[in-house]
Coordinates of C-alpha atoms in Angstrom, one line a residue:
M1 CA -1.2 -47.8 -36.8
A2 CA 0.1 -45.1 -34.0
S3 CA -1.3 -45.7 -30.8
T4 CA -2.9 -42.4 -28.5
Q5 CA -2.2 -42.2 -25.1
T6 CA -4.9 -40.3 -22.7
P7 CA -3.3 -37.2 -21.0
Q8 CA -2.6 -37.3 -17.5
W9 CA -3.2 -34.7 -14.6
T10 CA -1.6 -34.0 -11.5
Y11 CA -4.1 -32.6 -9.0
R12 CA -4.3 -31.0 -5.5
G13 CA -7.6 -30.2 -3.6
M14 CA -9.8 -30.8 -0.6
G15 CA -12.4 -33.8 -0.6
S16 CA -16.3 -33.3 0.4
D17 CA -15.1 -34.0 4.0
G18 CA -12.7 -30.6 4.3
K19 CA -9.4 -33.2 4.0
A20 CA -6.6 -32.2 1.1
V21 CA -6.7 -34.7 -1.1
K22 CA -4.2 -34.9 -4.2
G23 CA -3.7 -37.9 -7.0
V24 CA -3.2 -38.2 -11.1
L25 CA -6.0 -38.9 -13.0
E26 CA -6.5 -39.6 -17.2
A27 CA -8.8 -37.1 -19.1
P28 CA -8.7 -35.8 -22.6
S29 CA -8.7 -32.4 -21.5
E30 CA -8.4 -30.1 -18.6
A31 CA -12.4 -29.7 -18.6
A32 CA -12.8 -33.2 -18.5
A33 CA -10.1 -33.7 -15.8
I34 CA -12.2 -30.9 -13.8
Q35 CA -15.4 -32.5 -14.1
Q36 CA -14.1 -36.1 -12.9
L37 CA -12.7 -34.3 -9.9
K38 CA -16.5 -32.8 -9.2
A39 CA -18.0 -35.8 -10.0
R40 CA -15.1 -37.6 -7.0
G41 CA -16.4 -34.7 -4.6
V42 CA -13.0 -33.4 -5.0
F43 CA -12.6 -29.1 -5.2
P44 CA -9.2 -29.0 -7.1
D45 CA -6.7 -25.6 -6.3
K46 CA -4.0 -26.8 -8.4
L47 CA -4.3 -29.2 -11.8
A48 CA -1.6 -29.6 -14.0
A49 CA -0.7 -31.7 -16.8
K50 CA 1.4 -34.3 -16.5
G51 CA 2.7 -35.1 -19.9
G52 CA 1.6 -37.2 -22.5
G53 CA 3.1 -38.9 -25.9
T54 CA 6.3 -39.9 -26.9
G55 CA 9.4 -37.7 -28.3
L56 CA 8.9 -34.9 -30.2
Q57 CA 5.3 -34.9 -29.3
R58 CA 5.3 -34.6 -25.9
E59 CA 4.4 -31.2 -24.5
I60 CA 6.8 -30.4 -21.8
T61 CA 5.3 -29.0 -18.9
I62 CA 7.0 -27.7 -15.7
P63 CA 4.2 -27.6 -12.8
G64 CA 4.6 -24.1 -11.0
L65 CA 6.1 -22.1 -14.0
E66 CA 3.4 -21.3 -16.2
R67 CA 1.8 -18.5 -13.9
N68 CA -2.2 -18.2 -13.3
P69 CA -3.8 -15.1 -14.3
K70 CA -4.0 -12.8 -11.9
L71 CA -7.3 -10.6 -11.1
K72 CA -5.6 -7.7 -13.5
D73 CA -6.0 -9.7 -16.1
L74 CA -9.3 -10.6 -15.5
A75 CA -10.3 -7.1 -15.3
I76 CA -8.8 -6.5 -18.3
L77 CA -10.2 -9.0 -20.1
T78 CA -13.9 -8.2 -18.9
R79 CA -13.4 -4.5 -19.4
Q80 CA -12.5 -5.2 -23.0
M81 CA -15.0 -7.5 -23.6
S82 CA -18.0 -5.3 -21.9
T83 CA -16.8 -2.5 -24.0
M84 CA -17.3 -4.3 -27.5
V85 CA -20.5 -6.5 -26.2
S86 CA -21.9 -3.0 -25.6
S87 CA -20.8 -1.5 -29.0
G88 CA -23.0 -4.4 -30.8
V89 CA -20.1 -6.7 -31.3
S90 CA -21.3 -10.6 -30.6
I91 CA -19.7 -12.5 -27.7
L92 CA -18.1 -15.1 -29.6
R93 CA -16.8 -12.1 -31.5
A94 CA -15.3 -10.3 -28.7
M95 CA -14.1 -13.4 -26.8
T96 CA -11.9 -14.0 -30.2
I97 CA -10.3 -10.6 -30.5
V98 CA -9.7 -10.3 -26.3
Q99 CA -7.8 -13.9 -27.0
A100 CA -5.5 -12.6 -29.5
Q101 CA -4.8 -9.6 -27.3
T102 CA -4.1 -11.6 -24.2
E103 CA -0.5 -12.1 -22.8
N104 CA -0.8 -15.0 -20.0
P105 CA -0.6 -17.9 -22.1
K106 CA -2.8 -20.0 -19.5
L107 CA -5.6 -17.5 -19.7
K108 CA -5.0 -17.3 -23.9
R109 CA -5.3 -21.1 -23.7
T110 CA -8.6 -21.3 -21.9
V111 CA -10.1 -17.7 -23.3
A112 CA -10.2 -20.1 -26.5
E113 CA -11.3 -23.2 -24.9
V114 CA -14.8 -21.2 -23.3
A115 CA -14.9 -19.5 -26.9
S116 CA -15.1 -23.3 -28.7
R117 CA -17.6 -24.0 -26.2
V118 CA -20.1 -20.8 -26.7
E119 CA -19.3 -21.2 -30.3
G120 CA -21.0 -24.6 -30.2
G121 CA -24.2 -23.3 -28.2
T122 CA -22.9 -23.4 -24.5
A123 CA -24.1 -20.2 -22.5
L124 CA -21.0 -18.3 -21.5
S125 CA -21.7 -18.6 -17.6
L126 CA -21.6 -22.4 -17.9
A127 CA -18.7 -22.5 -19.9
L128 CA -17.0 -20.1 -17.9
E129 CA -17.9 -22.7 -14.7
E130 CA -15.8 -25.3 -16.2
F131 CA -12.0 -23.6 -15.1
P132 CA -12.7 -22.7 -11.9
L133 CA -9.0 -22.7 -11.0
I134 CA -8.9 -19.8 -13.8
F135 CA -12.1 -18.4 -13.3
P136 CA -14.0 -17.3 -10.0
P137 CA -17.2 -18.0 -8.4
I138 CA -18.0 -14.1 -8.4
M139 CA -17.4 -13.8 -12.0
V140 CA -19.8 -16.5 -13.3
H141 CA -22.4 -16.1 -11.3
L142 CA -22.5 -12.3 -12.2
I143 CA -22.2 -12.8 -15.8
R144 CA -25.1 -15.3 -15.4
A145 CA -26.9 -12.8 -13.6
G146 CA -26.2 -10.6 -16.7
E147 CA -27.3 -13.3 -19.5
T148 CA -30.6 -13.8 -17.4
G149 CA -31.8 -10.6 -17.1
G150 CA -30.3 -9.3 -20.6
F151 CA -27.5 -7.1 -19.1
L152 CA -24.3 -9.0 -20.4
D153 CA -22.2 -5.5 -21.1
R154 CA -23.4 -4.2 -17.4
S155 CA -22.4 -7.3 -15.5
L156 CA -18.8 -7.5 -17.9
I157 CA -18.4 -4.1 -16.3
M158 CA -19.3 -4.7 -12.6
V159 CA -17.1 -8.1 -12.7
A160 CA -14.3 -5.3 -13.9
D161 CA -15.0 -2.8 -11.2
N162 CA -14.5 -5.8 -8.8
F163 CA -11.5 -7.0 -10.1
E164 CA -10.0 -3.5 -10.4
A165 CA -11.0 -2.7 -6.5
E166 CA -9.9 -5.8 -5.3
T167 CA -6.4 -5.5 -7.4
K168 CA -5.9 -1.7 -5.6
L169 CA -6.9 -3.8 -2.5
R170 CA -4.1 -5.8 -2.9
A171 CA -1.9 -3.2 -4.0
K172 CA -2.3 -1.2 -0.8
V173 CA -1.8 -3.9 1.5
K174 CA 2.2 -5.0 -0.2
S175 CA 2.8 -1.5 -0.2
A176 CA 2.4 -1.4 3.7
L177 CA 4.1 -4.9 4.2
T178 CA 6.9 -4.9 1.4
Y179 CA 8.7 -1.8 3.4
P180 CA 9.2 -3.8 7.0
I181 CA 9.6 -7.3 5.2
V182 CA 12.4 -6.2 3.5
V183 CA 14.0 -4.7 6.3
L184 CA 13.6 -7.6 8.2
I185 CA 15.1 -9.7 6.0
I186 CA 18.2 -7.4 5.3
A187 CA 18.7 -7.3 9.5
V188 CA 18.6 -11.0 9.5
V189 CA 21.1 -11.6 6.6
A190 CA 23.5 -8.8 8.0
V191 CA 23.3 -10.5 11.4
A192 CA 24.1 -13.8 10.3
A193 CA 26.9 -12.4 7.7
M194 CA 28.7 -10.8 10.6
L195 CA 28.4 -13.9 13.1
V196 CA 29.6 -16.2 10.2
F197 CA 32.6 -13.9 8.9
I198 CA 33.4 -11.0 10.9
V199 CA 33.1 -12.5 14.3
P200 CA 35.5 -15.5 13.9
V201 CA 38.1 -13.0 13.0
F202 CA 37.7 -10.8 16.1
E203 CA 37.9 -14.0 18.5
N204 CA 41.3 -14.9 16.7
M205 CA 42.4 -11.2 17.9
F206 CA 40.4 -11.5 21.5
K207 CA 42.6 -15.2 22.1
D208 CA 46.1 -13.4 21.5
L209 CA 45.0 -10.6 23.7
G210 CA 44.1 -12.8 26.3
G211 CA 41.5 -12.1 29.5
Q212 CA 38.5 -12.7 29.8
L213 CA 35.3 -11.3 27.3
P214 CA 32.6 -8.8 28.5
G215 CA 29.3 -10.5 28.4
P216 CA 28.0 -9.0 25.7
T217 CA 31.0 -9.9 23.1
Q218 CA 31.2 -13.8 24.5
M219 CA 27.8 -14.2 23.7
L220 CA 28.5 -13.0 20.1
V221 CA 31.4 -15.2 20.1
D222 CA 29.3 -18.1 21.4
L223 CA 26.2 -17.5 18.9
S224 CA 29.2 -17.7 15.7
H225 CA 29.9 -21.2 17.3
A226 CA 26.7 -22.0 17.0
M227 CA 25.8 -20.7 13.6
P228 CA 27.8 -23.7 11.7
I229 CA 25.0 -26.0 13.5
V230 CA 21.9 -23.7 14.0
L231 CA 22.2 -21.9 10.3
P232 CA 21.7 -25.1 8.2
I233 CA 18.8 -26.4 10.3
L234 CA 17.0 -22.7 10.4
V235 CA 17.8 -22.9 6.3
V236 CA 16.0 -26.3 6.3
A237 CA 13.4 -25.6 8.6
V238 CA 12.5 -22.6 6.8
I239 CA 12.4 -24.0 3.5
A240 CA 10.0 -27.2 5.1
F241 CA 7.6 -24.7 6.5
S242 CA 7.1 -22.6 3.4
M243 CA 6.5 -25.7 1.4
W244 CA 3.7 -27.6 4.1
W245 CA 2.3 -23.9 4.1
W246 CA 2.1 -23.6 0.6
R247 CA 0.5 -27.1 0.4
A248 CA -1.8 -26.3 3.8
K249 CA -2.7 -22.6 4.3
N250 CA -6.6 -23.3 2.3
T251 CA -7.1 -26.1 4.3
P252 CA -10.2 -25.7 6.7
A253 CA -8.0 -27.3 9.8
V254 CA -5.3 -24.5 9.0
R255 CA -7.6 -21.7 8.2
Q256 CA -9.7 -22.2 11.2
I257 CA -6.4 -21.4 13.3
V258 CA -4.8 -18.8 11.1
D259 CA -7.9 -16.6 10.3
P260 CA -8.8 -15.7 13.9
L261 CA -5.0 -14.8 14.6
K262 CA -5.2 -12.4 11.7
L263 CA -8.4 -10.4 13.1
K264 CA -6.3 -10.0 16.1
V265 CA -2.6 -9.5 15.9
P266 CA -1.8 -6.4 17.1
V267 CA -1.9 -3.5 14.8
F268 CA -2.2 -5.7 11.8
G269 CA -5.1 -6.9 13.2
K270 CA -7.8 -4.0 12.5
L271 CA -6.0 -3.8 9.2
N272 CA -7.2 -7.4 8.1
S273 CA -10.3 -6.7 9.3
K274 CA -10.9 -3.8 7.3
I275 CA -9.7 -5.7 4.3
A276 CA -11.9 -8.4 5.1
L277 CA -15.0 -6.3 5.7
T278 CA -13.8 -3.9 2.5
R279 CA -13.8 -7.4 0.6
F280 CA -17.3 -8.5 1.8
A281 CA -19.1 -5.4 1.5
R282 CA -17.9 -5.4 -2.0
N283 CA -18.5 -8.6 -3.8
F284 CA -22.2 -8.4 -1.6
S285 CA -23.1 -4.8 -3.4
T286 CA -22.0 -6.2 -6.8
M287 CA -23.9 -9.4 -6.7
L288 CA -27.3 -7.5 -5.0
A289 CA -26.9 -5.1 -7.6
S290 CA -26.6 -7.4 -10.6
G291 CA -29.9 -9.2 -9.5
V292 CA -28.6 -12.2 -7.9
P293 CA -31.0 -13.5 -4.7
I294 CA -29.7 -12.6 -1.6
L295 CA -29.2 -16.1 0.1
Q296 CA -27.4 -17.2 -3.1
S297 CA -25.1 -13.7 -2.8
L298 CA -24.4 -14.7 0.3
S299 CA -23.2 -18.0 -0.2
I300 CA -20.9 -16.7 -3.3
V301 CA -19.9 -13.9 -0.8
G302 CA -18.7 -16.3 1.9
A303 CA -16.5 -18.7 -0.6
T304 CA -14.7 -15.6 -1.8
A305 CA -14.4 -13.8 1.5
D306 CA -10.8 -15.0 1.9
N307 CA -11.3 -15.2 6.0
Q308 CA -13.0 -18.0 7.4
V309 CA -14.4 -15.9 10.5
I310 CA -16.1 -14.0 7.8
T311 CA -16.9 -17.5 6.0
N312 CA -18.5 -19.2 9.1
A313 CA -20.1 -15.7 10.4
L314 CA -22.2 -15.3 6.9
E315 CA -23.3 -19.3 6.9
E316 CA -24.8 -18.1 10.3
V317 CA -26.6 -15.3 8.8
A318 CA -27.6 -17.0 5.9
D319 CA -29.4 -19.3 7.5
A320 CA -30.8 -17.2 9.6
V321 CA -32.2 -15.0 6.4
R322 CA -33.3 -18.5 5.5
Q323 CA -35.5 -18.1 8.3
G324 CA -37.3 -14.4 7.5
R325 CA -34.9 -12.4 9.9
P326 CA -33.7 -9.1 8.1
I327 CA -30.0 -9.4 7.1
A328 CA -29.1 -6.4 9.4
E329 CA -30.7 -8.2 12.3
A330 CA -28.8 -11.1 11.1
L331 CA -25.3 -9.6 11.0
S332 CA -25.8 -7.4 14.0
G333 CA -25.5 -11.3 16.0
A334 CA -22.1 -11.7 14.5
D335 CA -19.5 -10.1 16.3
V336 CA -17.5 -9.4 13.5
F337 CA -19.5 -7.3 11.5
P338 CA -19.7 -3.6 13.3
D339 CA -22.3 -1.5 14.2
M340 CA -21.7 1.2 11.4
M341 CA -21.7 -1.7 8.5
V342 CA -25.0 -3.0 10.6
Q343 CA -26.8 0.1 10.5
M344 CA -25.6 0.8 7.2
I345 CA -27.1 -2.0 5.9
G346 CA -30.8 -1.5 8.0
I347 CA -30.8 1.8 6.3
G348 CA -30.2 0.5 2.8
E349 CA -32.9 -2.6 3.7
E350 CA -35.7 0.3 4.9
S351 CA -35.1 2.0 2.0
G352 CA -34.7 -0.7 -1.0
A353 CA -31.3 0.6 -1.5
I354 CA -29.1 -2.0 0.1
D355 CA -26.7 -2.7 -2.9
T356 CA -26.0 1.3 -3.2
M357 CA -25.3 1.4 1.1
L358 CA -23.0 -1.4 0.7
E359 CA -21.1 0.3 -2.0
K360 CA -20.9 3.4 0.1
T361 CA -19.7 1.0 3.4
A362 CA -16.8 -0.6 1.1
N363 CA -15.9 2.7 -0.5
F364 CA -15.4 4.2 3.2
Y365 CA -13.6 1.0 4.4
D366 CA -11.4 1.3 1.3
D367 CA -10.6 4.7 2.7
E368 CA -9.7 3.0 5.6
V369 CA -7.8 0.7 4.4
E370 CA -5.4 3.0 2.5
T371 CA -5.3 5.7 5.8
M372 CA -4.4 2.7 7.9
S373 CA -1.6 1.4 5.4
S374 CA -0.3 5.5 5.2
Q375 CA -0.3 5.3 8.7
L376 CA 1.4 1.8 9.4
T377 CA 3.8 2.8 6.4
A378 CA 4.9 6.3 7.9
L379 CA 5.1 4.4 11.3
L380 CA 7.0 1.1 10.7
E381 CA 9.5 3.4 8.7
P382 CA 11.6 5.0 11.8
L383 CA 10.6 1.9 14.0
M384 CA 12.5 -0.7 11.9
I385 CA 15.5 1.8 11.2
V386 CA 16.0 2.3 14.8
F387 CA 15.4 -1.6 15.2
M388 CA 18.1 -2.5 12.3
G389 CA 20.7 0.5 13.9
G390 CA 20.3 -0.6 17.3
L391 CA 20.6 -4.7 16.5
L392 CA 23.9 -4.0 14.2
G393 CA 25.3 -1.1 16.6
Y394 CA 24.8 -3.7 19.6
M395 CA 26.9 -6.1 17.4
I396 CA 29.4 -3.6 16.8
V397 CA 29.9 -2.3 20.2
A398 CA 30.1 -6.1 21.5
L399 CA 33.4 -6.5 19.3
Y400 CA 35.2 -3.3 20.3
M401 CA 34.1 -3.8 24.0
P402 CA 37.4 -5.7 24.8
M403 CA 39.7 -2.9 23.0
F404 CA 38.1 -0.5 24.9
M405 CA 39.2 -2.3 28.0
I406 CA 42.3 -2.5 26.9
F407 CA 43.1 0.9 26.3
Q408 CA 41.4 1.8 29.6
Q409 CA 43.8 -0.5 30.9
I410 CA 46.7 0.8 29.2
Q411 CA 45.4 4.8 30.5
S412 CA 45.7 3.8 34.2
M413 CA 49.2 2.2 34.1

C-alpha cells in the first residue's frame, strides 16, 4: 500500500509582535499553509514548498528561481477579466480563459486554484484573499467592493488602472537611477582592476628607476598592496550585507530607521517623498471611488504605502477621523502631507468629490515625479561622467608623475 506524505513548506515572515520569524510546517496545499500561519499570528512574505514524495514522484523546486508575478502581470490579468465580465462572460469562464493565457507559471497555477474555489461557491474576493503573497490587499478589497455593489467589471478596471499607474511610476524611478548606478559600478570595477593589475606593473618599473615616489603615486601603490586583503573582505561584506538586507529590509525595526532617511536624503529625498504621496493619493482615490469606507480605506492605503513614515501618519489620521475630525484637518497635523494636498482634499470633502480631488492630486504628483526624474537624469549624467573621468584621470596622472619627474631631471642636466 503506497504511503502518502504531507508536503512541507518553508516560510519567512513577521509575527504578531513585529519580529521576523521563519520555519517549516506541514500542509496539504499552499492555501492551507497560509491559513496555518494566519492562525499562528504570522504574516508571511515568503512561502516555498520544501518538497515531498520520493524518486520520480518528488517535485523538484528551487526556492527563489520561480518568479513572483509583477504588478504588470496582475494589471494584464485584471484588464482581461474586466473586458470579459463587462461583455457578459461569467467570472469563472473569464478566469479559465485568462489562466490559459497567463505566462507566469506561479500566477497561472494560483489563478487555477482561485478558479477552483470560485467554482465551489467561494466569492472571488475571498478566494483571492487566501493568496496574500500573490494578490495585494488593495486588489482584494476593491474586488470585494465591486462584488458588494454589483459593479465587479468597474472594480476590475480600477485595479488594472491602479497597477498600470504604479508600474509606470516604478519605471520612471528606475530610469532615473539606472544610469548613475551603472556608471558607479563601472567606476568601482575599473579602479579595482587598475589597482590589482596595472599599478603593480608600474611599481616594478619605478623600483628599477629608483628614487622616491610622489605622494599621489605612493598612495596608489599602498592601495594596490592593500587590495589582496581589502578586496576579498569587501566582496564578502557586500554579499553578507545583501543577504541581510534582503531578509531584514521589510522588518519594522529596519523600516523605522531607513524610511525616514529616504525622505531626508539630499536630492533623492524629494523624489522619494513625491513617489510616496503619489502612491497614497492614487490608492486612496481608487478605494473611495469603489465605495470602500473611509476608515477601512485609510487602513489599507497605510499598509500599501511602502513607507513607514506614511504608514505611521495614516494610523494617526485614522484615529482622528474615527473621533469625528475631517480628513483634511487630520492630514494637516502630519508634517509629511504638504499644504497643497491637504487643501485639495479639503475642497473635495466640501464638494463631496474627495475621490476626484485625490485623483487630480495623484496626477499632479505623478507629473512632478516624471519631471524630477528627467531633471535628475539630465543632471546626473554629466556629473557621473565628470566623476568617472576625474577618478580615472587622477590614477593615470599619478602613475605617470614619476616619469614626468625623470624627464624634467634629464632636461635640467
